[in-house]
Structure formats: structure tokens, C-alpha cells
mmCIF file of C-alpha atoms in Angstrom:
data_model
loop_
_atom_site.group_PDB
_atom_site.id
_atom_site.type_symbol
_atom_site.label_atom_id
_atom_site.label_comp_id
_atom_site.label_asym_id
_atom_site.label_seq_id
_atom_site.Cartn_x
_atom_site.Cartn_y
_atom_site.Cartn_z
ATOM 1 C CA MET A 1 10.975 -26.788 109.829
ATOM 2 C CA GLU A 2 10.406 -26.785 105.889
ATOM 3 C CA ALA A 3 9.745 -23.427 103.999
ATOM 4 C CA GLU A 4 6.172 -23.810 102.898
ATOM 5 C CA ALA A 5 5.349 -23.491 99.397
ATOM 6 C CA ARG A 6 4.411 -20.303 97.374
ATOM 7 C CA PRO A 7 1.471 -20.491 94.880
ATOM 8 C CA GLY A 8 2.978 -18.844 91.775
ATOM 9 C CA PRO A 9 1.236 -16.292 89.680
ATOM 10 C CA VAL A 10 -1.994 -16.443 88.410
ATOM 11 C CA MET A 11 -3.452 -15.653 85.094
ATOM 12 C CA ASN A 12 -6.080 -13.433 85.861
ATOM 13 C CA ASP A 13 -8.717 -13.521 83.231
ATOM 14 C CA THR A 14 -7.827 -9.840 81.614
ATOM 15 C CA ALA A 15 -4.684 -11.247 81.300
ATOM 16 C CA TRP A 16 -6.101 -14.679 79.403
ATOM 17 C CA PHE A 17 -8.791 -12.830 77.604
ATOM 18 C CA LEU A 18 -5.855 -10.524 75.754
ATOM 19 C CA LEU A 19 -3.958 -13.999 75.010
ATOM 20 C CA VAL A 20 -6.459 -15.436 73.232
ATOM 21 C CA LEU A 21 -7.330 -12.127 71.661
ATOM 22 C CA ALA A 22 -3.378 -12.095 70.126
ATOM 23 C CA GLY A 23 -3.644 -15.527 69.289
ATOM 24 C CA ILE A 24 -6.786 -14.641 67.306
ATOM 25 C CA ALA A 25 -5.044 -11.585 65.266
ATOM 26 C CA ILE A 26 -2.186 -13.695 64.542
ATOM 27 C CA ALA A 27 -4.197 -16.741 62.879
ATOM 28 C CA LEU A 28 -6.411 -14.124 61.169
ATOM 29 C CA ALA A 29 -2.749 -11.953 59.518
ATOM 30 C CA ALA A 30 -1.388 -15.264 58.700
ATOM 31 C CA LEU A 31 -5.271 -16.417 57.060
ATOM 32 C CA TYR A 32 -5.434 -12.356 55.272
ATOM 33 C CA ARG A 33 -1.753 -13.254 53.853
ATOM 34 C CA ALA A 34 -2.573 -16.403 52.657
ATOM 35 C CA ASN A 35 -5.832 -15.246 51.026
ATOM 36 C CA ALA A 36 -3.617 -11.917 49.529
ATOM 37 C CA ARG A 37 -1.347 -14.762 48.506
ATOM 38 C CA ASP A 38 -3.696 -16.283 46.314
ATOM 39 C CA ARG A 39 -5.963 -13.619 45.016
ATOM 40 C CA ALA A 40 -2.371 -12.573 43.632
ATOM 41 C CA ALA A 41 -1.783 -16.218 41.891
ATOM 42 C CA LEU A 42 -5.614 -16.416 39.949
ATOM 43 C CA ALA A 43 -4.590 -12.334 39.286
ATOM 44 C CA GLY A 44 -1.586 -13.994 37.400
ATOM 45 C CA ALA A 45 -3.096 -17.159 35.737
ATOM 46 C CA LEU A 46 -5.869 -14.856 34.448
ATOM 47 C CA GLY A 47 -3.572 -11.910 33.937
ATOM 48 C CA LEU A 48 -5.564 -9.349 35.418
ATOM 49 C CA ALA A 49 -5.059 -7.200 38.182
ATOM 50 C CA PRO A 50 -6.311 -7.059 41.505
ATOM 51 C CA VAL A 51 -8.280 -4.427 42.950
ATOM 52 C CA PRO A 52 -8.828 -3.678 46.728
ATOM 53 C CA ARG A 53 -11.090 -5.976 48.238
ATOM 54 C CA GLY A 54 -14.216 -3.685 49.767
ATOM 55 C CA ARG A 55 -17.373 -4.436 51.258
ATOM 56 C CA ALA A 56 -19.545 -7.226 49.196
ATOM 57 C CA SER A 57 -22.604 -6.280 47.070
ATOM 58 C CA GLU A 58 -25.780 -8.198 47.973
ATOM 59 C CA ARG A 59 -28.447 -9.316 45.039
ATOM 60 C CA VAL A 60 -30.971 -11.764 43.804
ATOM 61 C CA HIS A 61 -29.141 -14.247 42.115
ATOM 62 C CA PRO A 62 -32.101 -15.215 39.149
ATOM 63 C CA VAL A 63 -31.432 -19.407 40.091
ATOM 64 C CA MET A 64 -29.370 -19.725 43.055
ATOM 65 C CA GLY A 65 -31.498 -16.758 45.331
ATOM 66 C CA PRO A 66 -29.958 -14.059 47.255
ATOM 67 C CA CYS A 67 -26.068 -14.218 47.664
ATOM 68 C CA PHE A 68 -23.299 -11.406 48.223
ATOM 69 C CA GLU A 69 -20.646 -11.054 45.545
ATOM 70 C CA THR A 70 -16.719 -8.811 45.995
ATOM 71 C CA PRO A 71 -14.402 -8.070 43.077
ATOM 72 C CA LEU A 72 -11.133 -9.893 43.416
ATOM 73 C CA MET A 73 -9.421 -8.711 39.982
ATOM 74 C CA ARG A 74 -10.915 -6.857 36.881
ATOM 75 C CA GLY A 75 -8.972 -6.504 33.984
ATOM 76 C CA THR A 76 -9.867 -7.718 29.980
ATOM 77 C CA LEU A 77 -9.595 -10.995 28.009
ATOM 78 C CA ASP A 78 -8.304 -11.286 24.879
ATOM 79 C CA GLY A 79 -10.555 -7.669 24.106
ATOM 80 C CA VAL A 80 -13.271 -8.788 26.264
ATOM 81 C CA PRO A 81 -13.859 -6.990 29.712
ATOM 82 C CA ALA A 82 -13.563 -9.322 32.728
ATOM 83 C CA GLU A 83 -13.700 -9.144 36.442
ATOM 84 C CA VAL A 84 -13.556 -11.458 39.174
ATOM 85 C CA LEU A 85 -15.692 -12.046 41.974
ATOM 86 C CA ALA A 86 -15.798 -13.827 45.483
ATOM 87 C CA ARG A 87 -19.272 -15.134 45.545
ATOM 88 C CA THR A 88 -21.177 -16.729 48.570
ATOM 89 C CA ILE A 89 -24.677 -18.001 48.520
ATOM 90 C CA ARG A 90 -27.365 -19.628 51.027
ATOM 91 C CA ARG A 91 -27.364 -22.925 50.465
ATOM 92 C CA MET A 92 -30.392 -24.291 49.241
ATOM 93 C CA GLY A 93 -32.553 -26.840 51.422
ATOM 94 C CA ARG A 94 -34.105 -27.069 54.398
ATOM 95 C CA ARG A 95 -31.249 -28.824 56.393
ATOM 96 C CA ASN A 96 -29.536 -25.859 57.429
ATOM 97 C CA PRO A 97 -31.198 -22.604 56.554
ATOM 98 C CA ASN A 98 -28.028 -20.532 57.583
ATOM 99 C CA ALA A 99 -25.110 -22.697 55.889
ATOM 100 C CA ARG A 100 -23.681 -20.942 53.225
ATOM 101 C CA SER A 101 -21.339 -22.249 49.901
ATOM 102 C CA ALA A 102 -18.400 -20.105 48.130
ATOM 103 C CA PHE A 103 -17.999 -19.535 44.573
ATOM 104 C CA THR A 104 -15.193 -17.642 42.572
ATOM 105 C CA VAL A 105 -16.530 -16.409 39.811
ATOM 106 C CA LEU A 106 -15.287 -15.297 36.056
ATOM 107 C CA ARG A 107 -16.969 -12.466 34.494
ATOM 108 C CA LEU A 108 -16.869 -11.522 31.017
ATOM 109 C CA ARG A 109 -19.063 -8.219 30.106
ATOM 110 C CA VAL A 110 -21.837 -9.186 26.888
ATOM 111 C CA PRO A 111 -24.482 -7.330 25.400
ATOM 112 C CA ALA A 112 -27.216 -6.591 27.710
ATOM 113 C CA SER A 113 -29.484 -8.489 23.957
ATOM 114 C CA ALA A 114 -27.419 -11.829 24.680
ATOM 115 C CA PRO A 115 -30.277 -14.726 26.119
ATOM 116 C CA ARG A 116 -30.705 -15.783 29.398
ATOM 117 C CA LEU A 117 -28.653 -19.337 29.177
ATOM 118 C CA ARG A 118 -27.218 -21.544 31.987
ATOM 119 C CA ILE A 119 -25.107 -24.347 30.978
ATOM 120 C CA GLU A 120 -24.570 -26.559 34.063
ATOM 121 C CA PRO A 121 -23.548 -30.266 35.001
ATOM 122 C CA ARG A 122 -26.149 -32.408 34.713
ATOM 123 C CA ARG A 123 -26.233 -33.984 37.837
ATOM 124 C CA THR A 124 -25.878 -30.889 40.023
ATOM 125 C CA GLY A 125 -28.605 -29.078 37.942
ATOM 126 C CA ALA A 126 -30.799 -31.740 38.222
ATOM 127 C CA MET A 127 -30.839 -31.443 41.955
ATOM 128 C CA ILE A 128 -30.810 -27.744 41.767
ATOM 129 C CA ALA A 129 -34.004 -27.693 39.177
ATOM 130 C CA SER A 130 -35.570 -31.142 41.176
ATOM 131 C CA LEU A 131 -36.074 -27.880 44.141
ATOM 132 C CA GLY A 132 -37.490 -25.358 41.825
ATOM 133 C CA ALA A 133 -35.195 -23.176 40.572
ATOM 134 C CA GLY A 134 -33.754 -22.442 37.343
ATOM 135 C CA GLU A 135 -35.618 -22.615 33.782
ATOM 136 C CA PRO A 136 -36.927 -25.620 31.463
ATOM 137 C CA GLU A 137 -34.018 -28.197 30.608
ATOM 138 C CA LEU A 138 -33.324 -27.732 26.220
ATOM 139 C CA ALA A 139 -32.304 -30.850 24.785
ATOM 140 C CA THR A 140 -29.599 -29.832 22.573
ATOM 141 C CA GLY A 141 -29.520 -33.521 20.183
ATOM 142 C CA ASP A 142 -26.173 -33.987 21.111
ATOM 143 C CA LEU A 143 -26.687 -37.371 23.772
ATOM 144 C CA GLY A 144 -23.064 -37.017 24.476
ATOM 145 C CA PHE A 145 -22.598 -33.406 25.098
ATOM 146 C CA ASP A 146 -26.240 -33.749 26.808
ATOM 147 C CA ALA A 147 -25.261 -36.498 28.990
ATOM 148 C CA HIS A 148 -23.132 -34.394 30.519
ATOM 149 C CA TRP A 149 -24.467 -30.657 30.722
ATOM 150 C CA ARG A 150 -28.012 -29.633 31.067
ATOM 151 C CA VAL A 151 -28.744 -26.138 29.199
ATOM 152 C CA SER A 152 -31.572 -24.484 30.297
ATOM 153 C CA GLY A 153 -32.958 -21.350 29.598
ATOM 154 C CA PRO A 154 -36.769 -19.292 28.453
ATOM 155 C CA ARG A 155 -35.748 -19.112 25.249
ATOM 156 C CA PRO A 156 -35.021 -21.787 23.584
ATOM 157 C CA ASP A 157 -34.504 -20.892 19.684
ATOM 158 C CA GLU A 158 -32.096 -18.163 20.204
ATOM 159 C CA ALA A 159 -30.284 -19.859 23.451
ATOM 160 C CA LEU A 160 -29.578 -22.858 21.272
ATOM 161 C CA ALA A 161 -28.487 -21.039 18.597
ATOM 162 C CA LEU A 162 -25.055 -20.232 20.689
ATOM 163 C CA LEU A 163 -24.166 -24.183 21.412
ATOM 164 C CA SER A 164 -22.286 -24.647 17.814
ATOM 165 C CA PRO A 165 -21.083 -27.753 17.659
ATOM 166 C CA GLU A 166 -17.520 -26.592 17.907
ATOM 167 C CA LEU A 167 -18.249 -25.252 21.656
ATOM 168 C CA ARG A 168 -20.229 -28.302 22.564
ATOM 169 C CA SER A 169 -16.769 -29.871 21.802
ATOM 170 C CA ALA A 170 -15.190 -27.485 23.559
ATOM 171 C CA LEU A 171 -17.110 -27.689 27.016
ATOM 172 C CA ALA A 172 -16.597 -31.176 26.359
ATOM 173 C CA ALA A 173 -12.856 -31.283 26.164
ATOM 174 C CA LEU A 174 -13.395 -28.997 29.436
ATOM 175 C CA ARG A 175 -15.458 -32.150 31.672
ATOM 176 C CA ALA A 176 -12.678 -34.252 30.943
ATOM 177 C CA THR A 177 -9.649 -31.524 31.646
ATOM 178 C CA LEU A 178 -11.141 -31.079 34.930
ATOM 179 C CA ALA A 179 -12.574 -34.059 35.867
ATOM 180 C CA PRO A 180 -9.752 -36.305 34.905
ATOM 181 C CA GLY A 181 -9.487 -39.725 34.922
ATOM 182 C CA VAL A 182 -13.587 -40.445 37.263
ATOM 183 C CA PRO A 183 -14.425 -43.596 36.400
ATOM 184 C CA ASP A 184 -17.190 -44.869 33.555
ATOM 185 C CA SER A 185 -20.306 -44.978 36.650
ATOM 186 C CA ALA A 186 -23.237 -43.491 38.069
ATOM 187 C CA LEU A 187 -20.454 -42.448 40.924
ATOM 188 C CA GLY A 188 -17.874 -41.419 38.223
ATOM 189 C CA ASP A 189 -20.776 -39.456 36.721
ATOM 190 C CA VAL A 190 -21.656 -37.305 40.485
ATOM 191 C CA ALA A 191 -18.456 -36.737 41.115
ATOM 192 C CA GLY A 192 -16.819 -35.111 37.931
ATOM 193 C CA ASP A 193 -20.239 -32.908 38.235
ATOM 194 C CA LEU A 194 -18.953 -31.575 41.084
ATOM 195 C CA MET A 195 -15.536 -30.862 39.583
ATOM 196 C CA VAL A 196 -16.986 -28.915 36.778
ATOM 197 C CA GLY A 197 -18.806 -24.700 37.422
ATOM 198 C CA THR A 198 -21.440 -23.544 35.742
ATOM 199 C CA PHE A 199 -21.791 -21.091 32.759
ATOM 200 C CA GLU A 200 -24.423 -18.419 33.235
ATOM 201 C CA LEU A 201 -25.530 -16.082 31.022
ATOM 202 C CA GLY A 202 -27.518 -12.882 30.718
ATOM 203 C CA ASP A 203 -28.188 -9.187 32.026
ATOM 204 C CA GLY A 204 -25.107 -8.099 30.146
ATOM 205 C CA ARG A 205 -22.991 -10.286 31.166
ATOM 206 C CA LEU A 206 -21.320 -14.323 30.909
ATOM 207 C CA ASP A 207 -20.328 -16.186 34.667
ATOM 208 C CA TYR A 208 -18.660 -18.734 35.208
ATOM 209 C CA ALA A 209 -19.056 -20.117 38.846
ATOM 210 C CA ALA A 210 -16.550 -22.540 40.210
ATOM 211 C CA MET A 211 -17.126 -23.632 43.819
ATOM 212 C CA GLY A 212 -14.577 -22.997 46.011
ATOM 213 C CA THR A 213 -12.548 -19.675 47.244
ATOM 214 C CA PRO A 214 -9.611 -18.482 45.306
ATOM 215 C CA THR A 215 -6.884 -21.200 45.653
ATOM 216 C CA PRO A 216 -3.931 -22.652 43.629
ATOM 217 C CA GLY A 217 -6.222 -24.912 42.284
ATOM 218 C CA ILE A 218 -8.824 -23.117 41.528
ATOM 219 C CA ALA A 219 -6.654 -20.764 39.732
ATOM 220 C CA ALA A 220 -6.484 -23.609 37.478
ATOM 221 C CA HIS A 221 -10.146 -24.111 36.837
ATOM 222 C CA LEU A 222 -10.117 -21.039 35.924
ATOM 223 C CA ALA A 223 -7.946 -20.965 33.587
ATOM 224 C CA ALA A 224 -8.677 -24.395 31.480
ATOM 225 C CA ALA A 225 -12.341 -22.280 31.849
ATOM 226 C CA VAL A 226 -11.346 -19.229 30.329
ATOM 227 C CA PRO A 227 -11.738 -19.973 26.007
ATOM 228 C CA CYS A 228 -14.592 -21.265 26.564
ATOM 229 C CA ALA A 229 -16.057 -19.128 28.410
ATOM 230 C CA LEU A 230 -14.417 -16.228 25.546
ATOM 231 C CA ALA A 231 -16.028 -18.558 22.934
ATOM 232 C CA LEU A 232 -19.849 -18.294 24.894
ATOM 233 C CA ALA A 233 -19.083 -14.642 25.406
ATOM 234 C CA ARG A 234 -18.296 -14.008 21.458
ATOM 235 C CA ARG A 235 -20.901 -15.752 20.060
ATOM 236 C CA ALA A 236 -23.264 -13.775 22.218
ATOM 237 C CA GLY A 237 -22.220 -11.015 20.405
ATOM 238 C CA ALA A 238 -18.964 -9.634 23.235
ATOM 239 C CA GLY A 239 -15.697 -8.214 21.411
#
């Protein structure tokens, strides 16, 4: 008579649970190491020093609403106090009120008396304005600049005085650097806007916010934006 086959050992629920936990822990550890490498690369590209990652602080952004910010690195850029933060905001709109967007923010310290000013890609800026957020648009009179950048702020004369012809030219060059080769069309304009960040001046700081988390691509993006950010900060009285 043939021997009766016996079933193999069966993993119980506790063992399965522990196995799943171990897999999650391994994945999280790998993600943490990758994030640490990306932050180190960003710090190296900007010449800033990483800081221990602490708890995020909550504040109300003047245009985007409630957000959370976590400092990643600090130092100085050409003598101007600087830091980089991770920012998370709730996406504007009604489809999914719980959706979040991530930004990496370069922040320069400027005098508290600097006027509030926002310089953003034209089409994304117009979309935000259509939701009722932000200040009135300020036309610079430079048609080439105004075709790609939307400027807004509550104090037109002071805000527009910061945008010298040299700075407007530098901002146009920044867009060409960050959005190379986009077609000269409506679709190309939208695609280009999505590749460019936003300058936000006010409350004693100048922020340049680029969409995305710290990655090698974001490191190159912020490094390209540093000259324009410094130029604007100095015109606002920094350094």
C-alpha cells in the first residue's frame, strides 16, 4: 500500500503578518537611503549643509492655502542666508480634496519690508487665479516676458520696480534652460510652464518653489534658478 501523502507545513496568520512587515521595513529602509542620497546630492549642488530631518511645521500659504514645510538644508548663497525645504500642499480644486502636491523650495532671507510679489508660469498661474486665489495680475509692459510669466502683487509700483530689464531677461533665459526644445505652440507653452517653478516674495523671504521631491533633476533645477533668485533677493534688499 502506498504511503499517504502528508500536507506540508502551513504558515499561520502571525507568520504571514511578520513576513509582510519585514518586506515593508526593507522597502522603507531602501527608500530612506535613496532619499538621503538625493538630499545629499541637492545639498552638494547648492553648497548647503543638510540638517537632521525634523517634524514638519504647518503654515497658511498666501495663495495655496494650508501647507506643511520641513527644512532639509541650510547655509548661505553668495552671502545671503538660504535654506531648502520640502513643502506639501493640498491640491486646489474639488475632484479630490485629500490629494496632495509636493514641492522643493529654495528660500532666501530678505528684508521684511520687501513688497509681496509672485512670479509664476503664465498658464499655471492663470489656472490658480481662476480658482479665486492670489493677487491681481501686474503687466510689466514687456510683451515677450508677459507671454510666459504672470506677475501679481498688491503693491504694483513697488513690485514692478523690482523687475528690471536685466532680471526679466534672466527669467526668460531661465525658462529656456528649464524647458528646452518645447514647440512654439499652445501645447508647448503649457508643457513649458509645467517645467518651471514659481518665485514668491513676501514676509521676509523669497521662495522659489519647484514641483517635485528632492531628486537629481530637482537639484539641477534649483541650481539653475539660484542666479535669478539671488538677483531678485538683492533687488529686494538682501545681502
